[in-house]
Amino acid sequence: MTRYEVDGKVVQGVDLLRRRHWPWRLDVWPFAILYSLWLFVVVPSIDFTDASIVLGGIAVTHILVLLFTGWSVDFRCFVQFSKVKDIHSANACKIIPAKFSGSKEIVPLNIRTIVAGSSASSSGTVEEIYFDFRKQSFIFSPERETFSKLLYPTKEPFSYYLRHSGHGSEAKVISATDKWGRNVFEYPQPTFQKLMKEHCMEPFFVFQVFCVGLWCLDEYWYYSLFTLFMLFLFESTMAKSRLKTLTELRRVRVDNQTLMVHRGGKWVKLQGTELLPGDIVSIGRSSGGEDKSVPADMLLLAGSAIVNEAILTGESTPQWKVPVAGKLSEDRLSIKRDKNHILFGGTKILQHTPDKSFHLKTQDGGCLAFVLRTGFETSQGKLMRTILFSTERVTANSWESGLFILFLVFFAIIAAGYVLKKGLEDPTRSKYKLFLSCSLIITSVIPPELPMELSIAVNTSLIALARRGIFCTEPFRIPFAGKVDICCFDKTGTLTSDDMEFQGVVGFDDDAHLVSDTTKLPGQTVEILAACHALVFVDNKLVGDPLEKAALKGIDWIYTSDEKAMPKKSGGQAVQIVHRYHFASHLKRMAVIVRVQEKFLAFVKGAPETIQERLVELPSTYVETYKKYTRQGSRVLALAYKPLPEMSVSEARSLDRDLVENGLFFAGFAVFNCPIRPDSGSVLRELKGSSHDLVMITGDQALTACHVASQVHIISKSALILVRKTSEDFEWVSPDESETTAYSSKEVEELSELHDLCIGGDCFEMLQRTEALLQVIPYVKVFARVAPEQKELIMTTFKTVGRMTLMCGDGTNDVGALKQAHVGIALLNAVPPAQPGDTTDSKTESKPGKSKKQKPGTEASPSAAPPNSSSGSSSNRHLTAAERQRQKLKKMLDEMNDEGDGRGPPIVKLGDASMASPFTAKHASVAPTLDIIRQGRSTLVTTLQMFKILGLNCLATAYVLSVMYLDGVKLGDVQATISGVFTAAFFLFISHARPLQTLSTERPHPNIFCAYVFLSLLGQFAMHLFFLISAVNEAAKFMPEECIEPDSEFHPNLVNTVSYMVNMMIQVATFAVNYMGHPFNQSISENKPFKYALFAAVGFFTVITSDMFRDLNDWLKLEPLPEGMRGKLLLWAMLMFLCCYGWERLLRWAFPGRMPAWKSRQKKTASAIEKKHL
């Protein structure tokens, strides 16, 4: 077996290899034979010049083979390694990564000896075979014959963690260190020289240098040196930018702090970098008050902590972490489900409360925790791996660019073949010059600036997004944003604001009216609102869920730092919280045990349908009441309580959760108003108007979700909600229950044409069981009461039917869905204090952290006073023109320093990026979705126009170099250089076209290979060709036949002059006609640099054609045109431009970008699944 499977998402498979001894490598012995043959056979038999050409051919082949071993991992395997089946005879392996996880790599296969057995006395050793790939270890399992990721103790039963007392002996510590390594972020820091060498070894760069060599051989010195200079400049700026990114990441390291660790049966002091999985540590906020981050991922065993996780998730609300002591001992830990028991690496502890009752006591008053993962396997390490390994050069549509080049090469080979055939017919022609011209034709169709242009297109978008506080860790997703056709939104905290408003309580008596006056509420109800929450004091400030803060404020109670709730006005009794059972999304409820005047009570709150099943007696109006308020878009929580028998505090704390939350008495519904963010409606209206389908995915109740969806334009038709009728039967019901329709998966598509559909999380199990996911989910507009795993399932279903998905959420419980979507956007409400000046204002576009403090209601402008201006009055006076210029210059220099050169992608730092998703936006608004789609469409359009322009330029060049070369027509060195300067300037300016503010209904073409592109290329090329042939034929009439000598050195003549002028005009027309302005990007008139470059080129063409400045034409080696020809040439150029422009406009009208036809794919996939089960 040569290919092994790998468990995990990063690696798809592994091929086993054995390195060949160097004399037996395929880049050594075959060439040794060839060089010997040359020396002993070729040299004696032919003259030395021809022998040198043969040697040159062998040497070039040898160099190419050596280069290919650097470019292609598969080729390197073939040349330097042999494939083996037995893992014990292998010493290296080829890694085939999963899609979008990078490129193939060859890594060494290592063998280490580890001590078997758990006790130090057992002397047996075991050999372990493993390889390291991207900072992760993969171990070979002989039983399963697969490689799997190095296991960490993260899925053990809770009893295992609670019994564990750390590494007992030195032998165990050594064994664990060998297995998991130190808790550090180690990666080699490359030097500029090393990165530059890497860049210069890239295929395109070598190819470009080869082209430059060919041009030099054809005596184009200025042009060759100009191209070479541009190349080195671009590659060195790219290398500098990558070096800056990697240096920035080197600064992130495990905090150098000393911790108490329980090893060998006693507490010892150790550095955070020495921690190992399985260690028991004492952790808390350092007494000095300095902010130290948690050094590894840990499970809390005893004590609780308040943690700021903003660096990982961006969630501004501090998270309450509780110990696992109350968990069922046979349950296994799940990091996703039990995250409220885990302290994640890199997060900061704001305060902690130790637990003195646990059997293992800490000496320094910290919380007791079990180390789960260290180094690059921690949450912070994973985020760093994502950032670190996504700094490779990015392009849009890379496989399409390869196919496109093949299409161009096909034309070039035809042209080169024609030249070769005609050239060989003439015995007087130089074979060397003929070979040179054939090489030039083939190389000319592969545009040397292609990779440069494609990476500029993506990097321009990255920089524009970073300026608006949107950061991207996976740049290959930017072109996806232009193809998105369905946008999914979370509701709470995304479309709606986090600021809840407490409306009142309803349903505690037979009266169905909402009671807002808290003095009229039963005491028990008020006490539940006051005490059943997870609020906490951090630095004398109350923090926690906005809904719970709103409830406390609404009933006019206060909560103290000793976990007591009491009314502000005298008269009520204080409620002491004894124990909390924290909210869990899979349970949809939370509970507390409280003591009121020495009596113990259980207070519970949660989703109405969850509490309903746990009540002793259900009020008759229960369902009707909560549905009435959810239909109005309110957030409704059911409140309940239960008296508990007399017991001690320790007994109360050890009560089983299920016992506490059963047999409850109803105490009313708390009703909260959840205001929609001011811009949600307008943003979603624009998305809908720009050919996007909208979907809401929320954990909230279906009726509330439908109400909010109707207000933000997700729902426009009458809604139907899928509800359970009996245990097996389901039906569609309208929100007001006036209309019902039987459920059938076959009729969903038909139903979706008349109604907007909504389904709840409880229907998913039925859909999965009946395998109707693909028939139902693609037609649903609102998903309510869905768990985080179900959000992920919705995304994968959309992708299966061929939709391009965008998911916008808040980055905490939406992580799975954000990762699954083609474009995942995590909205961070937290704007870190280090970057006070973030703004979303499109006019200011200031960089985060760089903008000056502004007065409310004013806009930052280049003329704003510098932040260090001494007095307020000086900032208001009018600045002189000179000062304004100086400040503009300073601002430009600052921006250049911030962005490097604008060619490399901006640096994404930890704290900018969220581990939740590829895009992170520092805005409490859904507006970033518009920015990302706008930039995605702009990148797509820019890429498409670049391919068309490069294609036309290359086809024209192939024709000029082939047919016209045979006629002896050549370009002068200065002519070629000027042409190159104009091309470089045009490309630079079109890649900087800014997207329009408003998204258009029209969609960009998602692929290069479509009828529009091919017809456009062929039509325009035919017109260019006709113009070129007509003009050259016209010029030939004025020239004596014997003037043109093939293979001669360049000397000016009329045909050369006309062909250069025509080429110049074709070049200008190609850029002007194929520039894609409205409806996606700025038009030519708005893109000022491009407009001026075009005017300059047209002006230059007019000047040289009309022969105004004879000296200029002499320097360019252009002959004077005959009188009648000047006007003819200008007129023909104008006609050619108008014909090309008309043809392009006609095709854009005939082939507009359309919504993808996903329904046919959905039907195919669904029927394929059905056939599989028949």
mmCIF file of C-alpha atoms in Angstrom, residues 838-983:
data_model
loop_
_atom_site.group_PDB
_atom_site.id
_atom_site.type_symbol
_atom_site.label_atom_id
_atom_site.label_comp_id
_atom_site.label_asym_id
_atom_site.label_seq_id
_atom_site.Cartn_x
_atom_site.Cartn_y
_atom_site.Cartn_z
ATOM 1 C CA ASP A 838 -11.993 52.531 13.857
ATOM 2 C CA THR A 839 -14.616 53.986 11.605
ATOM 3 C CA THR A 840 -16.946 52.526 9.049
ATOM 4 C CA ASP A 841 -17.553 55.841 7.332
ATOM 5 C CA SER A 842 -16.900 55.351 3.651
ATOM 6 C CA LYS A 843 -15.668 58.897 3.254
ATOM 7 C CA THR A 844 -12.954 58.711 5.868
ATOM 8 C CA GLU A 845 -11.576 55.254 5.020
ATOM 9 C CA SER A 846 -8.966 55.796 7.702
ATOM 10 C CA LYS A 847 -6.857 52.862 8.777
ATOM 11 C CA PRO A 848 -7.895 51.261 12.079
ATOM 12 C CA GLY A 849 -5.802 52.563 14.891
ATOM 13 C CA LYS A 850 -4.464 55.446 12.827
ATOM 14 C CA SER A 851 -7.370 57.848 12.699
ATOM 15 C CA LYS A 852 -7.444 60.864 14.917
ATOM 16 C CA LYS A 853 -10.036 61.384 17.597
ATOM 17 C CA GLN A 854 -12.949 63.234 16.166
ATOM 18 C CA LYS A 855 -15.705 65.323 17.548
ATOM 19 C CA PRO A 856 -19.080 63.608 17.218
ATOM 20 C CA GLY A 857 -20.682 64.438 13.891
ATOM 21 C CA THR A 858 -17.502 65.638 12.203
ATOM 22 C CA GLU A 859 -15.616 63.799 9.515
ATOM 23 C CA ALA A 860 -11.884 63.252 9.473
ATOM 24 C CA SER A 861 -10.310 65.014 6.546
ATOM 25 C CA PRO A 862 -6.768 65.546 5.318
ATOM 26 C CA SER A 863 -6.898 69.059 6.740
ATOM 27 C CA ALA A 864 -7.807 67.946 10.279
ATOM 28 C CA ALA A 865 -5.330 69.160 12.852
ATOM 29 C CA PRO A 866 -2.541 66.826 13.860
ATOM 30 C CA PRO A 867 -3.281 64.995 17.121
ATOM 31 C CA ASN A 868 -0.515 66.825 18.955
ATOM 32 C CA SER A 869 -1.783 70.332 18.143
ATOM 33 C CA SER A 870 -1.229 72.390 21.243
ATOM 34 C CA SER A 871 -4.510 74.249 21.536
ATOM 35 C CA GLY A 872 -8.101 73.715 20.509
ATOM 36 C CA SER A 873 -8.279 77.007 18.652
ATOM 37 C CA SER A 874 -5.329 76.138 16.433
ATOM 38 C CA SER A 875 -7.167 73.091 15.132
ATOM 39 C CA ASN A 876 -10.062 75.237 13.926
ATOM 40 C CA ARG A 877 -8.175 77.924 12.017
ATOM 41 C CA HIS A 878 -7.822 77.600 8.245
ATOM 42 C CA LEU A 879 -4.584 75.949 7.186
ATOM 43 C CA THR A 880 -2.402 77.572 4.565
ATOM 44 C CA ALA A 881 -1.975 75.820 1.217
ATOM 45 C CA ALA A 882 1.626 74.903 2.091
ATOM 46 C CA GLU A 883 0.590 73.347 5.422
ATOM 47 C CA ARG A 884 -2.165 71.397 3.690
ATOM 48 C CA GLN A 885 0.297 70.049 1.132
ATOM 49 C CA ARG A 886 2.733 69.104 3.902
ATOM 50 C CA GLN A 887 0.022 67.243 5.789
ATOM 51 C CA LYS A 888 -1.172 65.469 2.659
ATOM 52 C CA LEU A 889 2.400 64.368 2.033
ATOM 53 C CA LYS A 890 2.790 63.218 5.649
ATOM 54 C CA LYS A 891 -0.497 61.282 5.448
ATOM 55 C CA MET A 892 0.594 59.605 2.214
ATOM 56 C CA LEU A 893 3.953 58.646 3.736
ATOM 57 C CA ASP A 894 2.194 57.249 6.842
ATOM 58 C CA GLU A 895 -0.116 55.187 4.669
ATOM 59 C CA MET A 896 2.787 53.924 2.586
ATOM 60 C CA ASN A 897 4.619 52.906 5.749
ATOM 61 C CA ASP A 898 1.512 51.149 7.019
ATOM 62 C CA GLU A 899 0.844 49.245 3.838
ATOM 63 C CA GLY A 900 4.357 48.566 2.641
ATOM 64 C CA ASP A 901 4.110 49.224 -1.060
ATOM 65 C CA GLY A 902 0.447 48.450 -1.567
ATOM 66 C CA ARG A 903 1.346 45.364 -3.595
ATOM 67 C CA GLY A 904 1.655 42.938 -0.687
ATOM 68 C CA PRO A 905 -1.379 41.966 1.348
ATOM 69 C CA PRO A 906 -1.840 43.871 4.625
ATOM 70 C CA ILE A 907 -0.558 42.202 7.763
ATOM 71 C CA VAL A 908 -3.242 40.403 9.753
ATOM 72 C CA LYS A 909 -2.360 40.422 13.443
ATOM 73 C CA LEU A 910 -3.812 38.327 16.236
ATOM 74 C CA GLY A 911 -6.612 40.403 17.685
ATOM 75 C CA ASP A 912 -7.571 41.577 14.175
ATOM 76 C CA ALA A 913 -8.505 38.083 13.074
ATOM 77 C CA SER A 914 -11.048 35.907 14.796
ATOM 78 C CA MET A 915 -10.485 32.155 14.872
ATOM 79 C CA ALA A 916 -14.131 31.915 13.877
ATOM 80 C CA SER A 917 -13.958 32.808 10.222
ATOM 81 C CA PRO A 918 -11.869 33.859 7.196
ATOM 82 C CA PHE A 919 -13.180 37.455 7.375
ATOM 83 C CA THR A 920 -13.320 39.460 10.584
ATOM 84 C CA ALA A 921 -15.107 42.812 10.659
ATOM 85 C CA LYS A 922 -14.734 45.256 13.516
ATOM 86 C CA HIS A 923 -18.233 46.654 13.171
ATOM 87 C CA ALA A 924 -21.437 46.202 15.126
ATOM 88 C CA SER A 925 -23.335 46.173 11.828
ATOM 89 C CA VAL A 926 -23.934 43.940 8.785
ATOM 90 C CA ALA A 927 -22.587 46.642 6.412
ATOM 91 C CA PRO A 928 -19.210 44.796 5.977
ATOM 92 C CA THR A 929 -21.053 42.172 3.882
ATOM 93 C CA LEU A 930 -21.584 44.881 1.248
ATOM 94 C CA ASP A 931 -17.901 45.885 1.389
ATOM 95 C CA ILE A 932 -16.701 42.289 0.983
ATOM 96 C CA ILE A 933 -19.106 41.500 -1.898
ATOM 97 C CA ARG A 934 -18.195 44.818 -3.540
ATOM 98 C CA GLN A 935 -14.460 44.007 -3.376
ATOM 99 C CA GLY A 936 -15.092 40.394 -4.459
ATOM 100 C CA ARG A 937 -17.026 41.511 -7.548
ATOM 101 C CA SER A 938 -14.368 44.128 -8.301
ATOM 102 C CA THR A 939 -11.596 41.484 -8.096
ATOM 103 C CA LEU A 940 -13.542 39.104 -10.354
ATOM 104 C CA VAL A 941 -14.216 41.808 -12.943
ATOM 105 C CA THR A 942 -10.617 43.093 -12.828
ATOM 106 C CA THR A 943 -9.314 39.535 -13.300
ATOM 107 C CA LEU A 944 -11.660 38.893 -16.228
ATOM 108 C CA GLN A 945 -10.677 42.134 -18.000
ATOM 109 C CA MET A 946 -6.984 41.360 -17.424
ATOM 110 C CA PHE A 947 -7.325 37.946 -19.044
ATOM 111 C CA LYS A 948 -9.104 39.463 -22.052
ATOM 112 C CA ILE A 949 -6.522 42.245 -22.468
ATOM 113 C CA LEU A 950 -3.567 39.883 -22.039
ATOM 114 C CA GLY A 951 -5.191 37.425 -24.456
ATOM 115 C CA LEU A 952 -5.684 40.053 -27.182
ATOM 116 C CA ASN A 953 -2.201 41.518 -26.679
ATOM 117 C CA CYS A 954 -0.614 38.074 -26.894
ATOM 118 C CA LEU A 955 -2.547 37.041 -30.019
ATOM 119 C CA ALA A 956 -1.546 40.295 -31.741
ATOM 120 C CA THR A 957 2.103 39.840 -30.666
ATOM 121 C CA ALA A 958 2.148 36.258 -31.997
ATOM 122 C CA TYR A 959 0.877 37.498 -35.364
ATOM 123 C CA VAL A 960 3.349 40.400 -35.541
ATOM 124 C CA LEU A 961 6.298 38.196 -34.587
ATOM 125 C CA SER A 962 5.364 35.418 -37.026
ATOM 126 C CA VAL A 963 3.842 36.691 -40.287
ATOM 127 C CA MET A 964 5.507 40.093 -40.161
ATOM 128 C CA TYR A 965 8.861 38.624 -39.113
ATOM 129 C CA LEU A 966 8.855 36.601 -42.349
ATOM 130 C CA ASP A 967 8.447 39.919 -44.196
ATOM 131 C CA GLY A 968 11.452 41.282 -42.305
ATOM 132 C CA VAL A 969 9.406 43.693 -40.153
ATOM 133 C CA LYS A 970 10.922 44.273 -36.692
ATOM 134 C CA LEU A 971 10.423 46.666 -33.799
ATOM 135 C CA GLY A 972 13.188 48.999 -32.666
ATOM 136 C CA ASP A 973 14.574 48.698 -29.108
ATOM 137 C CA VAL A 974 13.277 52.139 -28.022
ATOM 138 C CA GLN A 975 9.912 51.392 -29.657
ATOM 139 C CA ALA A 976 9.550 48.121 -27.703
ATOM 140 C CA THR A 977 10.543 49.853 -24.427
ATOM 141 C CA ILE A 978 7.973 52.664 -24.822
ATOM 142 C CA SER A 979 5.296 50.130 -25.697
ATOM 143 C CA GLY A 980 6.249 48.168 -22.533
ATOM 144 C CA VAL A 981 6.069 51.309 -20.342
ATOM 145 C CA PHE A 982 2.532 52.094 -21.561
ATOM 146 C CA THR A 983 1.381 48.476 -20.998
#
